[in-house]
mmCIF file of C-alpha atoms and ligand atoms in Angstrom:
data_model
loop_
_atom_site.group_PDB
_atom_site.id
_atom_site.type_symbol
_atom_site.label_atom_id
_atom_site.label_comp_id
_atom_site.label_asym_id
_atom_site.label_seq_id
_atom_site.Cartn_x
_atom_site.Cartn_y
_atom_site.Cartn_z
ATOM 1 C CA UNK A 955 -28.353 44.239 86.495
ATOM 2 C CA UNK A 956 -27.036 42.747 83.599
ATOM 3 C CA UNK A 957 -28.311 39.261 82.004
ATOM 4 C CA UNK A 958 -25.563 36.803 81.553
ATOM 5 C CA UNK A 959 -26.275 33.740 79.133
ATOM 6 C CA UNK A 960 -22.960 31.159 79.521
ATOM 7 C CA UNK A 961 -22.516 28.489 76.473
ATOM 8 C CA UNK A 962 -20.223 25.507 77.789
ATOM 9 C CA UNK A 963 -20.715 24.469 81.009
ATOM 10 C CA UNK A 964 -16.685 22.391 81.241
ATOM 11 C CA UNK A 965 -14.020 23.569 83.447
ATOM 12 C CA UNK A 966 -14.214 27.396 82.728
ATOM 13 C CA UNK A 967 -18.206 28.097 82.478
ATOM 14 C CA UNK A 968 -18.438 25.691 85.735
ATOM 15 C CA UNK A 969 -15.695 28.254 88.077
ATOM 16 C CA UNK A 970 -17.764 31.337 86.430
ATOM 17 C CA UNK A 971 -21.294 30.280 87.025
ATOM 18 C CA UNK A 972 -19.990 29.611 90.754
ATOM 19 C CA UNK A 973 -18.332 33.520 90.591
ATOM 20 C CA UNK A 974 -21.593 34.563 89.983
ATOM 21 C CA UNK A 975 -23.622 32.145 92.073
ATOM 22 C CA UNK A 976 -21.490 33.070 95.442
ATOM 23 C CA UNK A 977 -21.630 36.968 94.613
ATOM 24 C CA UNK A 978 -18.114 37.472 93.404
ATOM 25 C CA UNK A 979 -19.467 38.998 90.938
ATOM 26 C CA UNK A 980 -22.357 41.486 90.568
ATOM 27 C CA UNK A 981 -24.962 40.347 87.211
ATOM 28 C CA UNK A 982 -27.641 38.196 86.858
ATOM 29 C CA UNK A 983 -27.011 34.151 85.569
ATOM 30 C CA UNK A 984 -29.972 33.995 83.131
ATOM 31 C CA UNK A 985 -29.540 30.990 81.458
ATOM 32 C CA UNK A 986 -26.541 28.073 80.661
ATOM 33 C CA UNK A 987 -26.488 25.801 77.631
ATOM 34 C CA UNK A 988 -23.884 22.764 77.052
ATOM 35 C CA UNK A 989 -24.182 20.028 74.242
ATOM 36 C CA UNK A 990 -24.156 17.398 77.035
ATOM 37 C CA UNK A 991 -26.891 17.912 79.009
ATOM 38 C CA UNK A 992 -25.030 16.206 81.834
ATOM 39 C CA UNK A 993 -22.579 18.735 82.055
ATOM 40 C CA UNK A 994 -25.657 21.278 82.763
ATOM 41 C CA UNK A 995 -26.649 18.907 85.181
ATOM 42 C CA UNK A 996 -23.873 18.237 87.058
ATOM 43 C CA UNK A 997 -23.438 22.593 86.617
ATOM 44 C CA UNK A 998 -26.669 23.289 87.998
ATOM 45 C CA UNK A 999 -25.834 20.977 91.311
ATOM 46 C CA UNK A 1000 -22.884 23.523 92.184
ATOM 47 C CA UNK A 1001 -24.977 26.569 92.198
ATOM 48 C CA UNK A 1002 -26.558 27.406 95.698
ATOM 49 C CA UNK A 1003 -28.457 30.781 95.062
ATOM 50 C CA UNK A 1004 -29.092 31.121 91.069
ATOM 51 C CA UNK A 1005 -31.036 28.583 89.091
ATOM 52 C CA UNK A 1006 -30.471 29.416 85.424
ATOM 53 C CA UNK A 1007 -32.474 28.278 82.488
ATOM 54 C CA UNK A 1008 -31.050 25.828 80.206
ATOM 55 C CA UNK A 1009 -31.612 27.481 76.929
ATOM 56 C CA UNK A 1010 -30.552 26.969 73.179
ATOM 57 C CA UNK A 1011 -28.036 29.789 72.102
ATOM 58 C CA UNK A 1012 -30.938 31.006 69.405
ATOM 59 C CA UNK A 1013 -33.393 31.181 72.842
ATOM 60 C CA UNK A 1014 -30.873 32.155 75.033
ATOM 61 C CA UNK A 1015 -29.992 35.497 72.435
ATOM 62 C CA UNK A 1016 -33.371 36.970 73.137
ATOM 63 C CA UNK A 1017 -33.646 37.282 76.723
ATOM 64 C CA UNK A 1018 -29.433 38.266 78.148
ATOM 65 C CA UNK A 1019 -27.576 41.581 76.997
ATOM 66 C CA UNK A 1020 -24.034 39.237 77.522
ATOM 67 C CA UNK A 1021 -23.077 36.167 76.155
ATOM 68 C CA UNK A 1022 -19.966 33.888 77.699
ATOM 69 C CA UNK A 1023 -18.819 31.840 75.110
ATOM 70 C CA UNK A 1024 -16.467 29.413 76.882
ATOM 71 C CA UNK A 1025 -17.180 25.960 74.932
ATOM 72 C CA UNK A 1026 -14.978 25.315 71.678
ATOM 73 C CA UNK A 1027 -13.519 27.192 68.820
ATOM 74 C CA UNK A 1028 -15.911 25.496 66.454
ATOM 75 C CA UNK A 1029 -18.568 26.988 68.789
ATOM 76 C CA UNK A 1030 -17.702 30.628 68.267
ATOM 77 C CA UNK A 1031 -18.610 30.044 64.761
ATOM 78 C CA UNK A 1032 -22.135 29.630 66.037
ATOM 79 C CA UNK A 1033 -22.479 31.860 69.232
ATOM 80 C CA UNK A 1034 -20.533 34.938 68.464
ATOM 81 C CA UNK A 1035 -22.545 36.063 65.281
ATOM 82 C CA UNK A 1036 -25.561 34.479 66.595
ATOM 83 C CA UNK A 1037 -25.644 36.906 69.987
ATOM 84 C CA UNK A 1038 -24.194 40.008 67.611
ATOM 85 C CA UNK A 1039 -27.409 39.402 65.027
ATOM 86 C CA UNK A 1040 -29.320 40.042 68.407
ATOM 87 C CA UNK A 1041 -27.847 42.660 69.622
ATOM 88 C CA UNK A 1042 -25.798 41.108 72.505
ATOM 89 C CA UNK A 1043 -22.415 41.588 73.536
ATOM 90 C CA UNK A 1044 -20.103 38.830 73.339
ATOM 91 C CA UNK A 1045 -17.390 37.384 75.660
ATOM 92 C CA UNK A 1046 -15.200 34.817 73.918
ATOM 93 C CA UNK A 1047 -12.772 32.293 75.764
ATOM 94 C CA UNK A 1048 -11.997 30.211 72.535
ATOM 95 C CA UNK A 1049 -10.174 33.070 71.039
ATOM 96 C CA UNK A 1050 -7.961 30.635 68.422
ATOM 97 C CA UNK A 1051 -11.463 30.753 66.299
ATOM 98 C CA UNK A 1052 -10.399 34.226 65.685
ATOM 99 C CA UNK A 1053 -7.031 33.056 63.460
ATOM 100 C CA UNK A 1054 -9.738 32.895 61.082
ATOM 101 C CA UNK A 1055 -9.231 36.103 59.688
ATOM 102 C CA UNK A 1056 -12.845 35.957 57.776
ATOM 103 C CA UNK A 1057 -14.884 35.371 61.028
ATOM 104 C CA UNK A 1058 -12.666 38.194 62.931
ATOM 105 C CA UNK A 1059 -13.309 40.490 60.147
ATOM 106 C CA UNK A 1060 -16.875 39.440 60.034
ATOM 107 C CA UNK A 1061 -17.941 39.307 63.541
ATOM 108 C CA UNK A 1062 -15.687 42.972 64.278
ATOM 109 C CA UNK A 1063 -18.229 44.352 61.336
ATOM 110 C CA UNK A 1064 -21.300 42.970 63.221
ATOM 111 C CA UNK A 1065 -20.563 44.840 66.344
ATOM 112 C CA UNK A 1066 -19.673 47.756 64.847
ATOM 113 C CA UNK A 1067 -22.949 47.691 63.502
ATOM 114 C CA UNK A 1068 -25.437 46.522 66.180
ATOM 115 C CA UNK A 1069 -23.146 48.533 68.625
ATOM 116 C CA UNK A 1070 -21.923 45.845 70.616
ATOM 117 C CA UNK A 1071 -18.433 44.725 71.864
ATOM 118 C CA UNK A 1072 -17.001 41.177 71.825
ATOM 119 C CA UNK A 1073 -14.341 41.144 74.579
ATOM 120 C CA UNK A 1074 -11.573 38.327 74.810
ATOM 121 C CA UNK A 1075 -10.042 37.976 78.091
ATOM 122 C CA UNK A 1076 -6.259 37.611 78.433
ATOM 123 C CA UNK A 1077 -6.877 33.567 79.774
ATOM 124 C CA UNK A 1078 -4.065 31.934 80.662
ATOM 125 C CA UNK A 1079 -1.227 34.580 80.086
ATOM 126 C CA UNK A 1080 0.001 38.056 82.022
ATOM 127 C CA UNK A 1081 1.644 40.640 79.966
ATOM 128 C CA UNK A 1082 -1.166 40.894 77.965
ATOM 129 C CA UNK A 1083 -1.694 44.965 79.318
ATOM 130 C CA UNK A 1084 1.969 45.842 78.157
ATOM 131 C CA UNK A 1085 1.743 44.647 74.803
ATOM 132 C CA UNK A 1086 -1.450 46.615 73.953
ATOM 133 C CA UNK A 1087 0.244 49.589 75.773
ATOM 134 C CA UNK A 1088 3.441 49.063 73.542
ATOM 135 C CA UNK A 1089 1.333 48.129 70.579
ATOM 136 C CA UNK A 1090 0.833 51.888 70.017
ATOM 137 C CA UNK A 1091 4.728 52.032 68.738
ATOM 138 C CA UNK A 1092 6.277 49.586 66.479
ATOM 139 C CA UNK A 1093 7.185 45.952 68.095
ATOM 140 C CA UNK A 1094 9.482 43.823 66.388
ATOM 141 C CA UNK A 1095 8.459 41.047 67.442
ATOM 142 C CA UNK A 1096 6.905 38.670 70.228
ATOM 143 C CA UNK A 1097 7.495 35.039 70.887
ATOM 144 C CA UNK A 1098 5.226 32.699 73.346
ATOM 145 C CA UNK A 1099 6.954 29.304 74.619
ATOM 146 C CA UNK A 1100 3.990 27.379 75.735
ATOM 147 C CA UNK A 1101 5.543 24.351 78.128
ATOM 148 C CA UNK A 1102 3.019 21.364 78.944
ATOM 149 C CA UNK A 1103 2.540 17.713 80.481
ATOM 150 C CA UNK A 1104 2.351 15.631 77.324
ATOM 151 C CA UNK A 1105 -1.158 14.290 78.507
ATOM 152 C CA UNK A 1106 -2.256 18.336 78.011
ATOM 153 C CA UNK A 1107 -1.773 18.019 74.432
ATOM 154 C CA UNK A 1108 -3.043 14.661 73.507
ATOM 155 C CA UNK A 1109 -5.961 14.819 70.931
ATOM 156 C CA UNK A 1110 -3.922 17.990 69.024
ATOM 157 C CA UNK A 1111 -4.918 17.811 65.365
ATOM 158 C CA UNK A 1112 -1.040 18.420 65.433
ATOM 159 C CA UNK A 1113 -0.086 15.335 67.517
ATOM 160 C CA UNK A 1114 -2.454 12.885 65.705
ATOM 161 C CA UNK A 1115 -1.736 14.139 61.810
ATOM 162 C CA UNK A 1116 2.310 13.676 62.811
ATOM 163 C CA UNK A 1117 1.692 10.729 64.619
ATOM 164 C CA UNK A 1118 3.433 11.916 67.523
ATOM 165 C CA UNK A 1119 3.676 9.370 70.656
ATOM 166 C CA UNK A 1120 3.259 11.618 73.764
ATOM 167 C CA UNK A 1121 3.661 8.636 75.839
ATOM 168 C CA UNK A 1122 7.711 8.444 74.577
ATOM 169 C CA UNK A 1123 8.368 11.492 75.274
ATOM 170 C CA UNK A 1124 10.759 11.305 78.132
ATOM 171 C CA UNK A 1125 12.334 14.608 78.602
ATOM 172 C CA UNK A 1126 11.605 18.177 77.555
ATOM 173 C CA UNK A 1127 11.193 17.963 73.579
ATOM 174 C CA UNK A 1128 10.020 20.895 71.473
ATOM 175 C CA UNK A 1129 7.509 19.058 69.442
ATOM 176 C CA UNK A 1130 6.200 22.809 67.551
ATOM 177 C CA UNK A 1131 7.916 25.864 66.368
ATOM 178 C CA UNK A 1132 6.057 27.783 64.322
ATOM 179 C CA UNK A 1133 3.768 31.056 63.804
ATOM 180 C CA UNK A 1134 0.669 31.507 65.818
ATOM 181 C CA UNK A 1135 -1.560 31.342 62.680
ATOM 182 C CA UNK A 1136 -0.926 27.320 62.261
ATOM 183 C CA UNK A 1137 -0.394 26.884 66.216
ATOM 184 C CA UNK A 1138 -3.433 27.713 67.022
ATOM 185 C CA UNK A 1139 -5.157 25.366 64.487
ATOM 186 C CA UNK A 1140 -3.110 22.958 65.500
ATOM 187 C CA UNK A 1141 -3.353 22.936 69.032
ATOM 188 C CA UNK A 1142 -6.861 24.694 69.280
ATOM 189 C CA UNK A 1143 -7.171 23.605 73.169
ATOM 190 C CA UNK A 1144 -3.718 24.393 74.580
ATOM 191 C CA UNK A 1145 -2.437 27.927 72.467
ATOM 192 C CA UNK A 1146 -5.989 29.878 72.526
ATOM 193 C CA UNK A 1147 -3.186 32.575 74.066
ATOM 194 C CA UNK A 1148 -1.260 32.737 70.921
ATOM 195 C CA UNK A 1149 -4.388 33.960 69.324
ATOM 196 C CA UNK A 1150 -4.356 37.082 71.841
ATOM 197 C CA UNK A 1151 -1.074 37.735 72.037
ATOM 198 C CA UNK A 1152 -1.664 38.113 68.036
ATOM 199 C CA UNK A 1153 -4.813 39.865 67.964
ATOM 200 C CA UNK A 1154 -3.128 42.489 70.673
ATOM 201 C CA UNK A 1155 0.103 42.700 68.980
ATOM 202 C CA UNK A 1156 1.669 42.138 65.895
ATOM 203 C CA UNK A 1157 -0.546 39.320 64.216
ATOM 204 C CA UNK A 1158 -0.896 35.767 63.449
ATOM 205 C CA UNK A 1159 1.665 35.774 60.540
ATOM 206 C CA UNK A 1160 4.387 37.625 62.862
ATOM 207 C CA UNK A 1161 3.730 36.222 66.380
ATOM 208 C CA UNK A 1162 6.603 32.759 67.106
ATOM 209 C CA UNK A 1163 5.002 30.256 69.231
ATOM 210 C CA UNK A 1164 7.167 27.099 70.449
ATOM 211 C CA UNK A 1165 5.336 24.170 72.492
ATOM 212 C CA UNK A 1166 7.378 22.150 74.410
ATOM 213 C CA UNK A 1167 6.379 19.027 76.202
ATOM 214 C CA UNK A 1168 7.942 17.918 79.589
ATOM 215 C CA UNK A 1169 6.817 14.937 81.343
ATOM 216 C CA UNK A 1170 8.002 16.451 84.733
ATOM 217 C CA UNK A 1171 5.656 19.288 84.579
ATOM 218 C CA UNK A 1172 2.614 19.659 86.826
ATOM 219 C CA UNK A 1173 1.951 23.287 85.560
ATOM 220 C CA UNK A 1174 1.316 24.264 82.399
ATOM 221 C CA UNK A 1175 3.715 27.470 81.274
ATOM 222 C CA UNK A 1176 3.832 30.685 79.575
ATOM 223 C CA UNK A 1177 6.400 32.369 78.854
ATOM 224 C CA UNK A 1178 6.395 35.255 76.386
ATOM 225 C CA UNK A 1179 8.863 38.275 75.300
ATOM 226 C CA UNK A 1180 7.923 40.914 73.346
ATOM 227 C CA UNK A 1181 10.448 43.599 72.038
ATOM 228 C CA UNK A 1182 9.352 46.879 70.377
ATOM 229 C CA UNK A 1183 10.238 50.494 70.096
ATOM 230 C CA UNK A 1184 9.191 50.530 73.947
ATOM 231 C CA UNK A 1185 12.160 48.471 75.272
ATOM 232 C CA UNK A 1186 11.479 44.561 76.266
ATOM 233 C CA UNK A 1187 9.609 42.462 78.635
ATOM 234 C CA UNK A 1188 9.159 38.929 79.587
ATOM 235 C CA UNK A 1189 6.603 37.129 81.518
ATOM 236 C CA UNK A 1190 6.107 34.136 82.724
ATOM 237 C CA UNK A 1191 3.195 32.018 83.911
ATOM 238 C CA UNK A 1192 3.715 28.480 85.484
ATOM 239 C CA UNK A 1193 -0.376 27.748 85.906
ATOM 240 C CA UNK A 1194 -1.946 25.333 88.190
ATOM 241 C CA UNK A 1195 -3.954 23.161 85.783
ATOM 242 C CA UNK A 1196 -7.989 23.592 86.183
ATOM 243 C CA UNK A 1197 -8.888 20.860 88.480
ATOM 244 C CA UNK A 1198 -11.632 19.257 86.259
ATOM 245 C CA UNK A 1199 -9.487 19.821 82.697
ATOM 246 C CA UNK A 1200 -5.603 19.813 82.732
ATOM 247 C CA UNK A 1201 -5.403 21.236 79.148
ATOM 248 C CA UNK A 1202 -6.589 24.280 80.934
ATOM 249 C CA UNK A 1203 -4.932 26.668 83.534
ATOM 250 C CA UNK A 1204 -7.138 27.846 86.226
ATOM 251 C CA UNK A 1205 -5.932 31.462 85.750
ATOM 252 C CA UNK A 1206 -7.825 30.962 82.609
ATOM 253 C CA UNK A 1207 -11.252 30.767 84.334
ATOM 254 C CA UNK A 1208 -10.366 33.720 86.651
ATOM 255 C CA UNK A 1209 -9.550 35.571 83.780
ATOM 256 C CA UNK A 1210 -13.120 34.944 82.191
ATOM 257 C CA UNK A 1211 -14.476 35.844 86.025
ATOM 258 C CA UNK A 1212 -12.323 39.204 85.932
ATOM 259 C CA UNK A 1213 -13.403 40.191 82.865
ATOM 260 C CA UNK A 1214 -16.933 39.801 83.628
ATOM 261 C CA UNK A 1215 -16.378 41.565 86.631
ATOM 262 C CA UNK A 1216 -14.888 44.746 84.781
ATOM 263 C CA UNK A 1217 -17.511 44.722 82.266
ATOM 264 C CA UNK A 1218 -20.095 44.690 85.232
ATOM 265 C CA UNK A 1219 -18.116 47.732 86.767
ATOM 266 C CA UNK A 1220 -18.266 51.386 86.556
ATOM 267 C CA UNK A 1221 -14.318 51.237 87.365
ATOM 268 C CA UNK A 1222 -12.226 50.174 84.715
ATOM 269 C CA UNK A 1223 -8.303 49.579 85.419
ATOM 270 C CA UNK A 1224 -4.832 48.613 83.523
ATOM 271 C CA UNK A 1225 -4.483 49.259 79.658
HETATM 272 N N1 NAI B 2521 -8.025 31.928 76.104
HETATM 273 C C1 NAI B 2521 -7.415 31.090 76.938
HETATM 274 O O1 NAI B 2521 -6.402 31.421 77.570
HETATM 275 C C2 NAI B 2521 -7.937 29.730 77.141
HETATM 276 C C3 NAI B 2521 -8.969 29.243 76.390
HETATM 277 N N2 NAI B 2521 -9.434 27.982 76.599
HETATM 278 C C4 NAI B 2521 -10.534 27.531 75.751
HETATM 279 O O2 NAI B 2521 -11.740 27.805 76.438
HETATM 280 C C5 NAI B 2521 -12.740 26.855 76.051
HETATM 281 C C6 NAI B 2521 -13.362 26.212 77.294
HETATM 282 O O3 NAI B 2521 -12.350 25.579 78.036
HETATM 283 P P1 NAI B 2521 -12.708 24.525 79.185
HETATM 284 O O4 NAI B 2521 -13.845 25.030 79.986
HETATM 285 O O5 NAI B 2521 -11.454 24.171 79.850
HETATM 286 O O6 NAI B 2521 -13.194 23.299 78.305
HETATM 287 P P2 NAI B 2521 -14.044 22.033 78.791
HETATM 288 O O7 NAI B 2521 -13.754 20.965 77.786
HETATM 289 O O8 NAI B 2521 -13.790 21.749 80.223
HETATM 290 O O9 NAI B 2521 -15.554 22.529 78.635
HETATM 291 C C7 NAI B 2521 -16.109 22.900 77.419
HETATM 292 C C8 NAI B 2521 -17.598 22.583 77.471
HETATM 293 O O10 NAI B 2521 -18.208 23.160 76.308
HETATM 294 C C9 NAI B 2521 -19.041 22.188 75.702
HETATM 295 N N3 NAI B 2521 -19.021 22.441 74.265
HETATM 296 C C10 NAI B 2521 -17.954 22.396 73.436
HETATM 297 N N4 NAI B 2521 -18.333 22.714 72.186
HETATM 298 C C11 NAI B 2521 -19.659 22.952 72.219
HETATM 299 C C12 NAI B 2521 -20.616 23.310 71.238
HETATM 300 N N5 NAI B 2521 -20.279 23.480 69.953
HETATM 301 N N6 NAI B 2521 -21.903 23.469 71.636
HETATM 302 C C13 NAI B 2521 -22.262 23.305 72.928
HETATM 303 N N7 NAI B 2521 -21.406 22.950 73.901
HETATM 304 C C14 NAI B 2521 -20.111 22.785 73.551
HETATM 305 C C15 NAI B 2521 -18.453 20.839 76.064
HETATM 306 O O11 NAI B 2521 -19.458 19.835 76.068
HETATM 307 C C16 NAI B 2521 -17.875 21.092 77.444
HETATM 308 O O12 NAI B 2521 -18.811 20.782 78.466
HETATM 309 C C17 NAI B 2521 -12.028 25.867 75.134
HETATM 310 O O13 NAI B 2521 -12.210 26.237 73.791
HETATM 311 C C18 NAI B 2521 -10.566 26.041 75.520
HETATM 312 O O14 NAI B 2521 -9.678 25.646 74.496
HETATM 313 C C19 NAI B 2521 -8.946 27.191 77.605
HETATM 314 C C20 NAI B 2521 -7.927 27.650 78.367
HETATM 315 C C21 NAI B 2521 -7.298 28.915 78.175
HETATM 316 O O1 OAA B 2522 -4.950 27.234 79.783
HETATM 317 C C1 OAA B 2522 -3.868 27.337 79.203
HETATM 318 O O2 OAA B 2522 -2.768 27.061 79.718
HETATM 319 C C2 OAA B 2522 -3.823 27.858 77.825
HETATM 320 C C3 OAA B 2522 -4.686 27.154 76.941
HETATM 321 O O3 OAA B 2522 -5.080 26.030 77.152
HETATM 322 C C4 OAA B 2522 -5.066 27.865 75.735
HETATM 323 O O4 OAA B 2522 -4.604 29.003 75.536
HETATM 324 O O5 OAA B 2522 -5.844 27.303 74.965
#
């Protein structure tokens, strides 16, 4: 069965350690690590059937063939090479880290050498499975308009450097419109998706993301459109906000829990 290691025990490592604690899903929790030993705590109260060790990512490396980064961007930097050097596979939720076209480059190379994969699930966005599929003819071009509660983007590098006051905002008011390249470094805990939609598509430099806030939201939304040589699609996404973190959508956590899942299964299904 395979050995699971899960770094960042917040709103998304909490729903997947339960997947795996309740038998949703079929591996082994080996071990959890958070920088707040609290959270590992308060973690470690939820599960009923699996009692993982709480283990340093350079500990944790040696002893699980998977590792489920779902923590920070700046943690990739750290966990993604770290479980490559050791010959793990990699699951990465903080996928904005990748904008950094030296650690994509870098940590691709790494697999390719220790013959491992690093998967990054589609999080908080559908549509995902027809831009890969159209992604083998020319697209023209994709947009995402990412829609939010104000109080979902406070603490954006973007919102503090341009002083923006979230709390004035009274009405819907695009407050970024830009490439996905700067929106994900500006917003690196709302538009992880942007980083994606541009790794599966057309990227960073080429992909248009807006964010909108709207004060009479209670979901967060996605809405992206893609044209190419294929045609067009839209899809759209209104998300129920995780319950313990409203910058994230729950669909985000059951995207890290499906992707385990497929990785765990000899069936494998859409693009
Ligand atoms: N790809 C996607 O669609 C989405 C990605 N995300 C990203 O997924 C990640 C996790 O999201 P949530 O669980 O909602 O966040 P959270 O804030 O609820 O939990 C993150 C946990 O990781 C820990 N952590 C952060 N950096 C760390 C480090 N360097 N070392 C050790 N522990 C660290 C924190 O202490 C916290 O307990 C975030 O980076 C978030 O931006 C969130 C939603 C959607
Ligand atoms: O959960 C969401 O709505 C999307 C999100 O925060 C991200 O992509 O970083």
């Amino acid at each position: 069965m395979l050995k699971i290691g899960v770094f960042g025990c917040g709103a998304i490592g909490t729903e997947l350690c339960k997947a795996i604690d309740s038998g949703h899903i079929d591996v082994e929790l080996y071990a959890v690590y958070d920088r707040h030993e609290q959270a590992t705590i308060d973690l470690k109260e939820q599960l009923r059937n699996v009692d993982p060790k709480v283990l340093e990512i350079v500990e944790m490396v040696k002893h699980v063939d998977l590792v489920v980064e779902c923590a920070s961007q700046q943690a990739v930097y750290e966990v993604v090479p770290t479980a490559l050097h050791a010959k793990c596979d990699v699951m990465s939720i903080s996928v904005g880290a990748f904008a950094d076209q030296n650690l994509l480059k870098t940590t691709t190379d790494l697999a390719k050498e220790y013959d491992c994969k690093i998967y990054l699930p589609s999080g908080a966005i559908a549509g995902l499975d027809g831009l890969k599929s159209a992604s083998a003819k020319t697209i023209y071009s994709v947009t995402l308009t990412t829609e939010k509660h104000p109080r979902s983007l406070a603490g954006a590098p973007y919102v503090i450097q341009n002083n923006i006051d979230l709390d004035a905002i009274t009405g819907k008011t695009v407050i970024f419109d830009g490439m996905a390249s700067e929106a994900v470094k500006a917003f690196p805990a709302n538009v992880n998706v942007a980083a994606s939609l541009s790794i599966a598509g057309i990227g960073f430099d080429r992909t248009k993301v807006r964010i909108v806030a709207n004060p009479a939201l209670s979901r967060n939304i996605h809405e992206i459109t893609v044209e190419g040589e294929f045609g067009m699609f839209t899809s759209r996404v209104e998300n129920v906000p995780a319950p313990t973190n409203p910058k994230t959508s729950y669909l985000a956590a059951l995207s890290a829990i499906s992707t385990l899942k497929k990785i765990a299964s000899p069936l494998q299904v859409g693009t």
